[in-house]
XYZ file of C-alpha atoms in Angstrom:
629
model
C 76.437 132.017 165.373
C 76.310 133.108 161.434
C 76.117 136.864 160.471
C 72.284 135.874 160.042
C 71.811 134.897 163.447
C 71.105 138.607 164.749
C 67.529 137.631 163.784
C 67.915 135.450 166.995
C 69.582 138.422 169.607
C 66.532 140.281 171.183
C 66.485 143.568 173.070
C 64.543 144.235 175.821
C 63.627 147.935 176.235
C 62.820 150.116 179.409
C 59.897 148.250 181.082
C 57.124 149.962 183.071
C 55.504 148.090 186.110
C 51.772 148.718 186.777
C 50.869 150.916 190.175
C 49.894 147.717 192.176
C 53.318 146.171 191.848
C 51.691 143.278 189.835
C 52.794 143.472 186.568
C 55.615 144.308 184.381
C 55.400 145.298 180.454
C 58.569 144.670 178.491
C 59.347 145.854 174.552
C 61.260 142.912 172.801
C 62.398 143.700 169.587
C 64.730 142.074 166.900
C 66.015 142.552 163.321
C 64.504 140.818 160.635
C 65.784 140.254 157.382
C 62.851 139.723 155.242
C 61.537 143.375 156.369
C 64.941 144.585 156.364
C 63.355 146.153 160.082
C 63.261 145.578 163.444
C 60.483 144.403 164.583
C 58.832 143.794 168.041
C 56.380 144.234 170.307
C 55.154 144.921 174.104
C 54.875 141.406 176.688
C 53.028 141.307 180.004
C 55.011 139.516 182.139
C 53.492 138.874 185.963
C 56.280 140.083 188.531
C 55.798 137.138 191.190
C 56.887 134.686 188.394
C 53.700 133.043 188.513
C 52.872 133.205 185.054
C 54.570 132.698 181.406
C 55.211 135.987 179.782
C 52.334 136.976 177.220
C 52.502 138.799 174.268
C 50.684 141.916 174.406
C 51.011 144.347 170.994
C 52.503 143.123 167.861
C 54.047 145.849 166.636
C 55.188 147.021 163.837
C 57.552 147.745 166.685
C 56.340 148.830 169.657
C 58.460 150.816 172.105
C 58.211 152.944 175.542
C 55.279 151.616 177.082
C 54.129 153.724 180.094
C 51.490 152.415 182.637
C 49.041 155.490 183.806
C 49.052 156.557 187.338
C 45.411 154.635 187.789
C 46.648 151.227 186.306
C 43.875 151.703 183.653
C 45.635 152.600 180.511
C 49.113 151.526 178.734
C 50.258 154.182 176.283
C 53.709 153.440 174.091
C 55.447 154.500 170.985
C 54.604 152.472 167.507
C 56.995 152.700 164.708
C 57.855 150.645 161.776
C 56.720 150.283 157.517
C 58.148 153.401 156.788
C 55.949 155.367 159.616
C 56.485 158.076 161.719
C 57.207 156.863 165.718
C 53.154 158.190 167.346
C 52.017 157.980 170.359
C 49.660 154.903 171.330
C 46.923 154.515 174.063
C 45.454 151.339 174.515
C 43.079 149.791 177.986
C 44.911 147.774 180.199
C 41.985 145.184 180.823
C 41.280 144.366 176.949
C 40.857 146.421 173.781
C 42.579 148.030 170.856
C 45.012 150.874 170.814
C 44.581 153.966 169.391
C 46.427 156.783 167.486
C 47.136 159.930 169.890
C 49.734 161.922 167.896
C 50.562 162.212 164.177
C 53.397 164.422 164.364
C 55.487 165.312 161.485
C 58.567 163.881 162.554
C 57.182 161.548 164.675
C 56.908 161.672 169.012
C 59.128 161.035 171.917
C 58.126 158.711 174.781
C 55.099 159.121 176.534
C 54.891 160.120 179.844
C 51.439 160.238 182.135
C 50.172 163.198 184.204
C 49.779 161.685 187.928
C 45.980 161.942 187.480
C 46.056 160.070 184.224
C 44.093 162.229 181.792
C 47.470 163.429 179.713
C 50.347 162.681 178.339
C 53.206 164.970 178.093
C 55.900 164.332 175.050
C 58.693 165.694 173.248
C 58.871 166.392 169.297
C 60.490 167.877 166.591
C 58.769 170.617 165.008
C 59.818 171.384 161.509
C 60.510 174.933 159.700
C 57.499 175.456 157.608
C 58.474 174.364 153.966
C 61.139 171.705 155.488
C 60.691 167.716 155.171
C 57.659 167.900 153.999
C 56.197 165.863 150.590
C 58.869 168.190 148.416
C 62.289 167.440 147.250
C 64.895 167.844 149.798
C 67.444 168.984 147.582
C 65.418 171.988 146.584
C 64.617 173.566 149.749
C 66.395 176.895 150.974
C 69.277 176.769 152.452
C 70.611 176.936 156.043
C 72.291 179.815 157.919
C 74.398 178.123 160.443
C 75.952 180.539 163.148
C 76.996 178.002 165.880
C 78.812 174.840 166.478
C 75.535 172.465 167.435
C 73.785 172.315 163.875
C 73.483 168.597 163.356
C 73.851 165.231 164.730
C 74.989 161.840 163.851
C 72.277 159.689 163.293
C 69.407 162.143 163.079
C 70.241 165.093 160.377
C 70.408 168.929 161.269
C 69.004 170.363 164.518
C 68.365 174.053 163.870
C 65.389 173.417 160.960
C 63.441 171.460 163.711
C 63.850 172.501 167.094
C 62.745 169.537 169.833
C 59.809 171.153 171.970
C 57.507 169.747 175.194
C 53.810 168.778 174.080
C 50.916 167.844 176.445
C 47.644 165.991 174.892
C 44.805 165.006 176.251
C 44.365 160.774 174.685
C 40.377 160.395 175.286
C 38.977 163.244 173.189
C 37.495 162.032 170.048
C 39.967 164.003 168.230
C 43.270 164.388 170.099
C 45.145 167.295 169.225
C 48.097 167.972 171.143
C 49.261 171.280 172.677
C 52.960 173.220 172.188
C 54.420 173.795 175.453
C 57.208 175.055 174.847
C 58.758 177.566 171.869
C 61.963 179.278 170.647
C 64.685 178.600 168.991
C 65.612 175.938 171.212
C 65.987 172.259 171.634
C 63.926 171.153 174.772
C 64.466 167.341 175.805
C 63.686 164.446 178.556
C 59.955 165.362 180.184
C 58.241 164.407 183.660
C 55.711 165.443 185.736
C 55.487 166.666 189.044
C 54.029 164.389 191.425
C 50.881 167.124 191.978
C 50.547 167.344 188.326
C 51.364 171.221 188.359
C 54.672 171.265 187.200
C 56.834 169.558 184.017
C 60.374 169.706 183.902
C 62.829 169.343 181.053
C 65.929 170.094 180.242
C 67.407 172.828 177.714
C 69.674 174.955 176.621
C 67.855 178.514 176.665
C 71.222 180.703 177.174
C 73.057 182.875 174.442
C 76.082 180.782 174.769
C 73.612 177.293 173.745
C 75.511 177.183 170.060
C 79.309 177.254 171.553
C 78.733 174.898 174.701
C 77.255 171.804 175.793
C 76.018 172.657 179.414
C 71.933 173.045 179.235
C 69.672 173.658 182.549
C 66.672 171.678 183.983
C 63.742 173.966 183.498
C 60.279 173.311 184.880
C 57.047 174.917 183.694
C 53.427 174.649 184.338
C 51.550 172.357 182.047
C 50.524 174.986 180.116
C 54.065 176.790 179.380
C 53.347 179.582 182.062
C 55.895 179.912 184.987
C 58.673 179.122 183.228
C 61.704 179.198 184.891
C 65.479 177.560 185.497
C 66.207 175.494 188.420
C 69.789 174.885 187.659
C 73.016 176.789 187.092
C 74.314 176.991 183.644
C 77.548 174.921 184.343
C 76.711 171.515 183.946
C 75.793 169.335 181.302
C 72.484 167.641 182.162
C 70.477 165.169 181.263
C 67.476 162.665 182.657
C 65.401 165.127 185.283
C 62.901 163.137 187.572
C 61.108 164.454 190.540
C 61.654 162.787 194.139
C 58.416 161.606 195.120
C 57.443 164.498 197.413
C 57.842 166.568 194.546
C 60.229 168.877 196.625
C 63.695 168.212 194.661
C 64.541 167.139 191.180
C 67.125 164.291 190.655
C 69.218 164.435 186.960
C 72.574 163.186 185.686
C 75.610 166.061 184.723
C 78.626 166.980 184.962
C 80.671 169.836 185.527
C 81.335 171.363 182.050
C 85.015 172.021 180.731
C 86.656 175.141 179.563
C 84.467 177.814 177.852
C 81.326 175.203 178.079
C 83.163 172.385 176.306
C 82.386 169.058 177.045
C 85.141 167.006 178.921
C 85.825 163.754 178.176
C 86.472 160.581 179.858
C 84.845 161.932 182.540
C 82.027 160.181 185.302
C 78.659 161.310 184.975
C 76.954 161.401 187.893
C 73.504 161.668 189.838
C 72.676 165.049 191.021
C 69.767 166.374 193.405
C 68.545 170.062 193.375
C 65.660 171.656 194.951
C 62.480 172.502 192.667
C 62.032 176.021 194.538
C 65.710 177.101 193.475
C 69.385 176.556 195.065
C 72.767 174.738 194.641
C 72.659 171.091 193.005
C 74.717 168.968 194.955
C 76.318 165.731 193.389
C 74.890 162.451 195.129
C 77.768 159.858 193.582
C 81.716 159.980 194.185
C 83.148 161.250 190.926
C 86.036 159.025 190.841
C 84.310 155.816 191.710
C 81.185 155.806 189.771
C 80.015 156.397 186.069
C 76.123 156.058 185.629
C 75.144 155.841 181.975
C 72.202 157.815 180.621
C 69.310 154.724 181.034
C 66.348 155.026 182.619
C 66.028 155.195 186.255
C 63.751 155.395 188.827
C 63.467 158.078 191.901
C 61.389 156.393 195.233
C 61.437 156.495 198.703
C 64.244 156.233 200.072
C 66.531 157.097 197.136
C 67.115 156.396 193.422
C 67.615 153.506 191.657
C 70.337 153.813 188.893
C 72.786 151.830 187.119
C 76.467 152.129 187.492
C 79.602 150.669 185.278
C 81.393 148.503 187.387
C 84.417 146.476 185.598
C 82.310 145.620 182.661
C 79.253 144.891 184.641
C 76.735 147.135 185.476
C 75.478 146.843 188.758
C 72.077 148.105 190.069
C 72.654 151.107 192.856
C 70.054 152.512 195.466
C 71.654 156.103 195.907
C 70.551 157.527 199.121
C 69.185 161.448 198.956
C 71.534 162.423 201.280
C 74.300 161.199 199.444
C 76.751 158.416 200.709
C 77.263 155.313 200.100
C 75.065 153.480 197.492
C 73.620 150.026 198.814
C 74.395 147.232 196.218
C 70.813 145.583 194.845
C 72.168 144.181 192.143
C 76.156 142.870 190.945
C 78.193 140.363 189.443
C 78.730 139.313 185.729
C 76.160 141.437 184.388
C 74.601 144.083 182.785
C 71.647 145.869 184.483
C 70.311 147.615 181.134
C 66.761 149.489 182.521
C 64.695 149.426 185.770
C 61.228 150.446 186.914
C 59.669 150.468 190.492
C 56.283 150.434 191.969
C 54.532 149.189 195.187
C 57.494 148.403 196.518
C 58.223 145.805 193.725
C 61.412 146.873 191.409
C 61.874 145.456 187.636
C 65.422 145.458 185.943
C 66.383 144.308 182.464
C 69.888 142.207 182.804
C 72.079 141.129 180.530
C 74.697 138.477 180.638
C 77.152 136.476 179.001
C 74.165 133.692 178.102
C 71.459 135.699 177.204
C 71.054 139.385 175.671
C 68.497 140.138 177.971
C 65.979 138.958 180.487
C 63.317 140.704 183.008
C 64.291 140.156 186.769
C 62.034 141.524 189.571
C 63.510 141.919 192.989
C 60.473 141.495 195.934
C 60.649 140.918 199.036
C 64.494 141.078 199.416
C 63.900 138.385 197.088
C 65.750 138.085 192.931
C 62.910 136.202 190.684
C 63.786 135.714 186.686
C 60.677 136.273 184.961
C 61.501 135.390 180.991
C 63.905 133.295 178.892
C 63.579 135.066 175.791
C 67.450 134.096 175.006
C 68.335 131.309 177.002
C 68.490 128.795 174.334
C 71.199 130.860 172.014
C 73.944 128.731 172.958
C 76.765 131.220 172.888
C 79.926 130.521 173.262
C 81.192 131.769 176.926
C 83.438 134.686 177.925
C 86.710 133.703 179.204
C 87.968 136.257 182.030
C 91.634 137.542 181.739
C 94.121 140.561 183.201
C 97.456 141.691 181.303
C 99.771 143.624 182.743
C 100.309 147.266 181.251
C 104.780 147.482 180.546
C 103.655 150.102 184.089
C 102.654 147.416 185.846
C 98.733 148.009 185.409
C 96.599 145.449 185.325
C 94.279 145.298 182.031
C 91.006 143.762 182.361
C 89.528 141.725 179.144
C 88.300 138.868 177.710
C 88.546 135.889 175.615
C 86.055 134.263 173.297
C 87.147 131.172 172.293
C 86.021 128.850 169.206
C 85.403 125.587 170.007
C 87.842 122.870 169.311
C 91.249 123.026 170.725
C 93.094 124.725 167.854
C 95.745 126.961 167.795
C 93.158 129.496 166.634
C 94.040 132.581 164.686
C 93.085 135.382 166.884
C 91.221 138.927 166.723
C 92.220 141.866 168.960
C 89.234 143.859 168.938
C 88.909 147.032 170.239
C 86.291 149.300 171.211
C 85.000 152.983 170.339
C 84.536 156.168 173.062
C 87.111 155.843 173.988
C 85.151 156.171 177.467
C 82.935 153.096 177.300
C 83.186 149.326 178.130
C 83.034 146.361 177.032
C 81.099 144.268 179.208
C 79.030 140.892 180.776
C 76.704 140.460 177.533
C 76.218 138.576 174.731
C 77.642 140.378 171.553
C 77.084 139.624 168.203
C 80.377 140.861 166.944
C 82.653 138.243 168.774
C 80.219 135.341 168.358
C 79.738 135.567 165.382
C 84.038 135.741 164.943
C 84.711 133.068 167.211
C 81.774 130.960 165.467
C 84.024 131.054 162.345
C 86.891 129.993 164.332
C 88.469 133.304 165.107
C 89.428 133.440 168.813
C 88.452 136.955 169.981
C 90.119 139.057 172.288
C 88.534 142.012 174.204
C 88.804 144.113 176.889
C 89.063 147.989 178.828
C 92.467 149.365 178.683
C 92.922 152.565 180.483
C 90.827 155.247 178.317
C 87.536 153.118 179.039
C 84.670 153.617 181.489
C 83.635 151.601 184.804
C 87.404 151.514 186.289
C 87.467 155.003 188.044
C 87.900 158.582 186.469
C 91.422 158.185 187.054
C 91.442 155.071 184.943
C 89.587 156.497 181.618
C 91.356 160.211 181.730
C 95.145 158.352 181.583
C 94.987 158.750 177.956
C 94.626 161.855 177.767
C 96.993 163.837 174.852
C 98.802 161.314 174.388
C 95.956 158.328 173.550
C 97.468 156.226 170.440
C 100.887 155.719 172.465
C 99.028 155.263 175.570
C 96.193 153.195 174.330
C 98.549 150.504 172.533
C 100.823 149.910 175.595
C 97.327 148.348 177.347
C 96.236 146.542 174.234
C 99.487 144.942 173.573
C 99.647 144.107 177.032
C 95.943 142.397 176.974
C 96.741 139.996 173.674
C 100.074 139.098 175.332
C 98.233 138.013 177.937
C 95.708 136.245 175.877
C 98.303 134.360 174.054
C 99.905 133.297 177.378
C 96.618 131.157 177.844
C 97.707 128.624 175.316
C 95.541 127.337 172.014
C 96.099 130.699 170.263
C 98.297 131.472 167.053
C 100.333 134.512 167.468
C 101.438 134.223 164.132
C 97.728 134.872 162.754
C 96.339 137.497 164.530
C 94.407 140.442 163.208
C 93.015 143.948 164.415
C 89.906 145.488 164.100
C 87.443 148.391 166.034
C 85.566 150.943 164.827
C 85.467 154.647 165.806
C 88.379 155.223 168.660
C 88.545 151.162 167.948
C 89.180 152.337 164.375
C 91.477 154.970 165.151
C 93.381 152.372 167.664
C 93.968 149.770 164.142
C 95.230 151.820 162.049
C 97.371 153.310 165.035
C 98.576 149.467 165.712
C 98.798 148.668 161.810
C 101.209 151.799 161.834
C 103.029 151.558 164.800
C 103.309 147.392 165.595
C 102.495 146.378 162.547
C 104.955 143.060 163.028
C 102.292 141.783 165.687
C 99.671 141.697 163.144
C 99.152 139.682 159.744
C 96.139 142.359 158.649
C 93.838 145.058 159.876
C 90.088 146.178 159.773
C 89.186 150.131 160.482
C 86.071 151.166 160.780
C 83.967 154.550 161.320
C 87.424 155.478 162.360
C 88.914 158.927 163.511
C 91.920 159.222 161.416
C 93.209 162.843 161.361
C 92.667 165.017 163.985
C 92.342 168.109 162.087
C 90.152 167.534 159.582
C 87.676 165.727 162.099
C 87.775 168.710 164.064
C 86.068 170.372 162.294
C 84.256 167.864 160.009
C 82.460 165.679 162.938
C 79.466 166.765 164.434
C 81.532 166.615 168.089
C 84.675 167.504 167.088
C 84.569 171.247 167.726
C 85.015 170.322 171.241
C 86.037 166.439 171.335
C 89.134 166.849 169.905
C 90.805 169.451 172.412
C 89.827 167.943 175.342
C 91.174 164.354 174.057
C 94.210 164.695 171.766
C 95.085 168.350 173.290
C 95.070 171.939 173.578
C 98.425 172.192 171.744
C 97.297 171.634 167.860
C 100.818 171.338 166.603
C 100.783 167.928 168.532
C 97.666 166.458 166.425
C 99.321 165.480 163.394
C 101.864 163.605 165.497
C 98.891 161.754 167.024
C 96.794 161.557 164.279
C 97.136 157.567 162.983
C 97.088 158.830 159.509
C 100.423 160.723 159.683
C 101.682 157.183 160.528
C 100.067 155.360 157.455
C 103.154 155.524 155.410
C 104.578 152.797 157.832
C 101.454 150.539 157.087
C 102.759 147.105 155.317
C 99.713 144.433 156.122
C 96.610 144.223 154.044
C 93.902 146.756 155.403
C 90.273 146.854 154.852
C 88.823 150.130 155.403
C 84.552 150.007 156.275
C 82.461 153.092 156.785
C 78.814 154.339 156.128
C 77.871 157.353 153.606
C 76.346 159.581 156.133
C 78.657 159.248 159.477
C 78.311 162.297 160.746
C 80.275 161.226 163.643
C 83.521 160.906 162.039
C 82.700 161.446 158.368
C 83.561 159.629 155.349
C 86.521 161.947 154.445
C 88.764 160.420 157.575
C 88.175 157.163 155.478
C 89.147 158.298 152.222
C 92.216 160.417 153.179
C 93.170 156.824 154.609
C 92.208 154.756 151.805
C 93.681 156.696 149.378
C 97.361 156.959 151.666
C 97.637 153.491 151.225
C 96.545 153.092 147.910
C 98.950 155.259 146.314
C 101.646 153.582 148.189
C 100.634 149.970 146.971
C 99.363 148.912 149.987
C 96.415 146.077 149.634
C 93.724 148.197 150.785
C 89.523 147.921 150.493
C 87.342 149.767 151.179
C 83.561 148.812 152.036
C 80.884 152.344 151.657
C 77.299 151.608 153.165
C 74.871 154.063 151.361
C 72.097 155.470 153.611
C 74.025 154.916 157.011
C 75.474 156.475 159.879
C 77.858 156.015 162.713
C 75.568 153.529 164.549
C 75.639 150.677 161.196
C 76.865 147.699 163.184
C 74.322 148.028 166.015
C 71.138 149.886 164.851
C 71.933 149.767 160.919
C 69.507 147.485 158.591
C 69.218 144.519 159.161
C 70.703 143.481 155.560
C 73.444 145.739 155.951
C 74.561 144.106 159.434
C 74.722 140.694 157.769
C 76.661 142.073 154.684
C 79.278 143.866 157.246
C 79.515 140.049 158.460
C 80.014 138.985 155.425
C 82.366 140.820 154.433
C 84.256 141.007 157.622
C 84.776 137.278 157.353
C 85.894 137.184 153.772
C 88.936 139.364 154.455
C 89.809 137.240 157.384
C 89.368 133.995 155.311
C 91.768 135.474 153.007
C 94.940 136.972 155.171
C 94.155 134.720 158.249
C-alpha cells in the first residue's frame, strides 16, 4: 500500500435497517485526491444476503441515513463542495431527495418522530454578526469566563451554542423550529416511543464552564415541560429510550474531583427512569469500556459495543443488569449496529477489510458486502511481551514481505486510554509496504484490558509507559527477521509524547524518532489545550512540582538521534507551541531536527485531514525513514 492508496480504504458509517427487518442502508465514504474530499454515498444492501449491494445516493457525501418509523421515507445528512452538512428527505420506493434544513452552520443527524411526520435535529446557532459573509478577523471580540470555550477540531463553543430543532420535511417550505434556548450547548436527540417526549443531553447548571458532568434532559416537542432526569454527577452522553418508553438508557461516568473529568476510566451503559430516580450502572466498571458509537435499545436489552483486547465485541446488556450475552467476538472490530424486526445489522472491521455490513438473523451471522476484500493487506501478526513486572503486553506485528532482517517501527498510540485493534490501518500498511516492519500494541495506559489495566499509569506515565513498550519490541525482535540495529519511534499525541520520552530516556534503542501532535510540557499544555484544564491533573498529577520532571521536554537535552517533529497549525488539542518549545530545544543544541507545519489543520490530520495532506504526511514520513533507516 502507497501513501495514495487511502483512496482505496472505505468507511462504513452507522447503518439504519428499515421497520420490516428487510433492508439495511449503509454510508461508504472515501478520500479522494482529485477533490481533495471525501466523498461517498448511501447503499441498499438486502439483509438476507439475497441480493448485491446497490448504490443508492451519490453524494457529495452522504451521511446518517435514518429510515422513518413507516418504512416510507429515508432522510440523511449531505455534505461536501464547500457546503454546509443539511438535512435530506428522499422516498424509499423511488424519487429524488430534497433539501429540509439550510442552517447556518450546517445540521446534526436526523432523527424521525415515531409517527413519521418530523424530524428532530441538533445545530449550532450563531451570535448574530458571527460567521457570517464578513471577515472573521474583524468581528468583536469574545468574553471568555469559563474553562469550556472551544474545541479541537470545530472552533469556539460559546459564539454558537448547539440547540434541539424539530421540522416538519413535507411542507412546501420547511422551516424548522428552536426547541431549545440559553446559553447552553444541548447535544445527542431521540424521541420517545409515543412521540411526546425528546431527550437530550446538556449541561444547564452554573457549574457547566468548570466541569464536564452534563444531565439527560427530556422535553416535549415543543420545548414545554422541560425538565432533568439525571443527577448532575456524571458525565453523559448517547440517551435512547427503552422501547416502552418507561426508562432512558445513556453512557457516563462518575465525574472526578470538583466535576473534572477522570481519565483512563470505563465508560459505561446506564439505565434511569423517564419519571425521575437514581441511574443505576448496567456494565461492571472494571471489565468493560463501551465507546461512544451508536447503539441500539430493544426488547430484551441493548445492543452496544465493548473493547475487548483490541477487538470490539458486540454485547446484548440485559435491563436488569448482569451479565452481557456475547453476539458477536473474535478478531474484530464491531464499529456501528442497528436493529429492527428482530433482524440486527453491525458494521465489522477486521484485519482484511476496513469494513463490511454483517446481519445476524435467525441465530444466524450473514456477510452482506465486500467493499474491501480485495485490498490485499498485509496480515497482523499476534504477539505478548512481558512488562520487567512480569505483565504480559499485548501487540502486534506487521511484517513486510520478504524475509529480511527488516528495519523496524515501534509505533505507539495517542489517549493514552484507547486501543489499537483487529482493523486494517493505513498507517502500518502503508510502513510495512515500504519495508518497515511495524510494531504495535496496548501497554498498560490503554483501553479494552480492564480499568485496572489503563489507570496503572497514572502520575507517573512516561516511566511507566516505556517499561511496556520496551518490553513489546523486545518481544518483537525475539520473533526473528527484524534489525534491532535499525529501529525507529514514532506516535502522535500521548504516542508523541511517548517518542520524545523514549528519544530522551532510551535513546541507544533507537537510530531516529518521529513526534507528532505531541504533548510535550505539561504546564504550558495545561493551560494551552482545549482539555488540559482538567486532563493534565488527573493524568500526570495533583502535585505540579512533579510535571516538569514528567514532562518529555525537560528530558530533550539528552536527545542525540535525528528527530522529525510533525504538527498541524490549528491543534487545539495540544497546540503548536508544545511543538515549537521542542523544536527549538533541539535546535539550539545541534540536534538534526525538522519540523513539518500543516496549515488549516487540527489534531485529527492523519485520520480525517485532506486528503492531499494525508498523502504528503506519507510522504514525508517515509523520506525521513529512507534517510536514518
Amino acid at each position: 500500500m502507497k501513501p495514495a492508496d487511502i483512496t482505496l480504504l472505505h468507511a462504513l458509517g452507522a447503518p439504519t435497517i428499515s421497520p420490516d427487518g428487510k433492508h439495511a442502508i449503509v454510508p461508504v465514504t472515501r478520500p479522494d485526491l482529485e477533490a481533495d474530499d471525501y466523498r461517498g454515498g448511501l447503499w441498499l444492501v438486502p439483509t438476507d444476503g439475497s441480493a448485491e449491494p446497490r448504490r443508492l445516493t451519490r453524494g457529495p457525501r452522504d451521511v446518517e441515513p435514518a429510515y422513518s418509523p413507516d418504512g416510507a421515507w429515508l432522510a440523511f445528512v449531505r455534505a461536501g463542495d464547500g457546503d454546509k452538512p443539511q438535512l435530506y428527505v428522499m422516498p424509499t420506493g423511488g424519487g429524488e431527495p430534497w433539501k429540509v434544513t439550510d442552517q447556518p452552520l450546517g445540521a446534526g443527524g436526523p432523527v424521525w418522530s415515531p409517527d413519521s411526520r418530523r424530524l428532530a435535529f441538533v445545530a449550532r446557532v450563531p451570535e448574530e454578526g458571527r460567521y457570517g459573509e464578513g471577515e472573521p478577523d474583524k468581528e468583536p471580540p469574545r468574553r471568555i469566563t469559563g474553562f469550556q470555550f472551544r474545541r479541537d477540531n470545530l472552533g469556539f463553543l460559546i459564539d454558537r451554542r448547539a440547540h434541539v430543532f424539530v421540522v416538519d420535511p413535507f411542507v412546501d417550505a420547511p422551516s424548522p423550529v428552536q426547541v431549545t434556548e440559553g446559553d447552553y450547548d444541548h447535544g445527542e436527540v431521540a424521541w420517545s416511543p409515543d412521540g411526546e417526549l425528546l431527550a437530550f443531553v446538556a449541561a444547564r447548571h452554573d457549574e457547566r464552564d468548570t466541569t464536564v458532568t452534563g444531565d439527560v434532559w427530556v422535553c416535549a416537542p415543543d420545548g414545554s415541560r422541560l425538565r432533568r432526569v439525571t443527577g448532575t454527577d456524571l458525565s453523559v452522553s448517547g440517551p435512547r429510550f427503552t422501547p416502552d418508553g418507561a426508562a432512558l438508557c445513556f453512557f457516563g461516568y462518575v465525574a472526578g474531583p470538583e466535576g473534572r473529568r477522570v481519565v483512563c476510566r470505563n465508560a459505561g451503559l446506564w439505565t434511569v427512569p423517564v419519571a425521575g430516580g437514581a441511574a443505576r450502572r448496567l456494565t461492571d466498571e472494571e471489565r468493560f469500556h463501551l465507546p461512544e458509537d451508536p447503539y441500539a435499545p430493544i426488547d430484551g436489552g441493548v445492543l452496544v459495543t465493548a473493547e475487548n483486547r483490541g477487538a470490539k465485541d458486540l454485547l446484548l446488556v440485559p435491563y436488569e443488569g448482569g451479565e452481557p450475552a456475547v453476539l458477536i467476538s473474535g478478531p474484530r472490530e464491531v464499529n456501528a449496529v442497528a436493529h429492527a424486526a428482530g433482524v440486527t445489522v453491525a458494521a465489522v472491521a477486521d484485519a482484511r477489510t476496513p469494513g463490511e455490513l454483517v446481519a445476524l438473523r435467525d441465530g444466524e451471522e450473514i456477510t452482506l458486502t465486500s467493499f474491501g476484500r480485495d485490498l490485499g493487506v498485509l496480515p497482523l501478526e499476534e504477539i505478548t511481551g512481558t512488562a520487567p513486572d512480569g505483565y504480559p503486553v499485548h501487540g502486534w506485528i506487521v511484517r513486510p514481505e520478504g524475509e529480511g532482517p527488516h528495519p523496524v517501527l515501534l509505533m505507539i498510540h495517542g489517549g493514552p486510554f484507547t486501543q489499537y485493534g483487529w482493523h486494517v490501518f493505513d498507517e502500518a500498511q502503508v510502513y510495512a509496504s515500504a519495508g518497515y516492519a511495524v510494531v504495535m500494541g496496548n501497554p498498560r495506559g490503554s483501553s479494552g484490558y480492564g480499568q485496572a489495566h489503563g489507570r496503572h499509569i497514572l502520575g507517573d506515565v512516561g516511566r511507566l509507559s516505556a517499561a511496556d513498550l520496551l518490553a513489546l519490541l523486545d518481544a518483537a525482535l525475539a520473533t526473528g527477521g527484524l534489525d534491532a540495529s535499525r529501529t525507529g519511534v514514532l506516535g502522535g499525541s500521548h504516542g508523541g509524547f511517548m517518542t520524545t520520552w523514549l528519544a530522551a530516556r532510551h535513546g541507544e534503542r533507537f537510530k531516529a524518532a518521529i513526534s507528532e501532535r505531541a504533548l510535550n510540557a505539561i504546564d504550558s499544555f495545561t493551560g494551552s489545550s482545549d482539555i488540559g484544564w482538567f486532563f493534565t491533573r488527573d493524568l500526570y498529577g495533583e502535585d505540579t512540582a512533579r510535571w516538569a520532571e514528567q514532562s518529555p521536554l525537560a528530558h530533550a537535552d539528552k536527545i542525540e538521534i535525528p528527530f522529525l517533529i510533525i504538527h498541524s497549525e490549528h491543534d487545539w488539542r495540544c497546540p503548536v507551541e508544545q511543538a515549537q518549545r521542542l523544536f527549538v530545544k533541539l535546535r539550539m543544541r545541534g540536534v538534526e531536527t525538522e519540523m513539518l507545519l500543516f496549515p488549516g489543520e487540527g489534531h485529527e490530520l492523519s485520520r480525517s485531514g485532506l486528503p492531499s495532506h494525508r498523502v504528503a504526511r506519507f510522504e514525508a514520513i517515509l523520506d525521513w525513514w529512507g534517510r536514518h533507516l
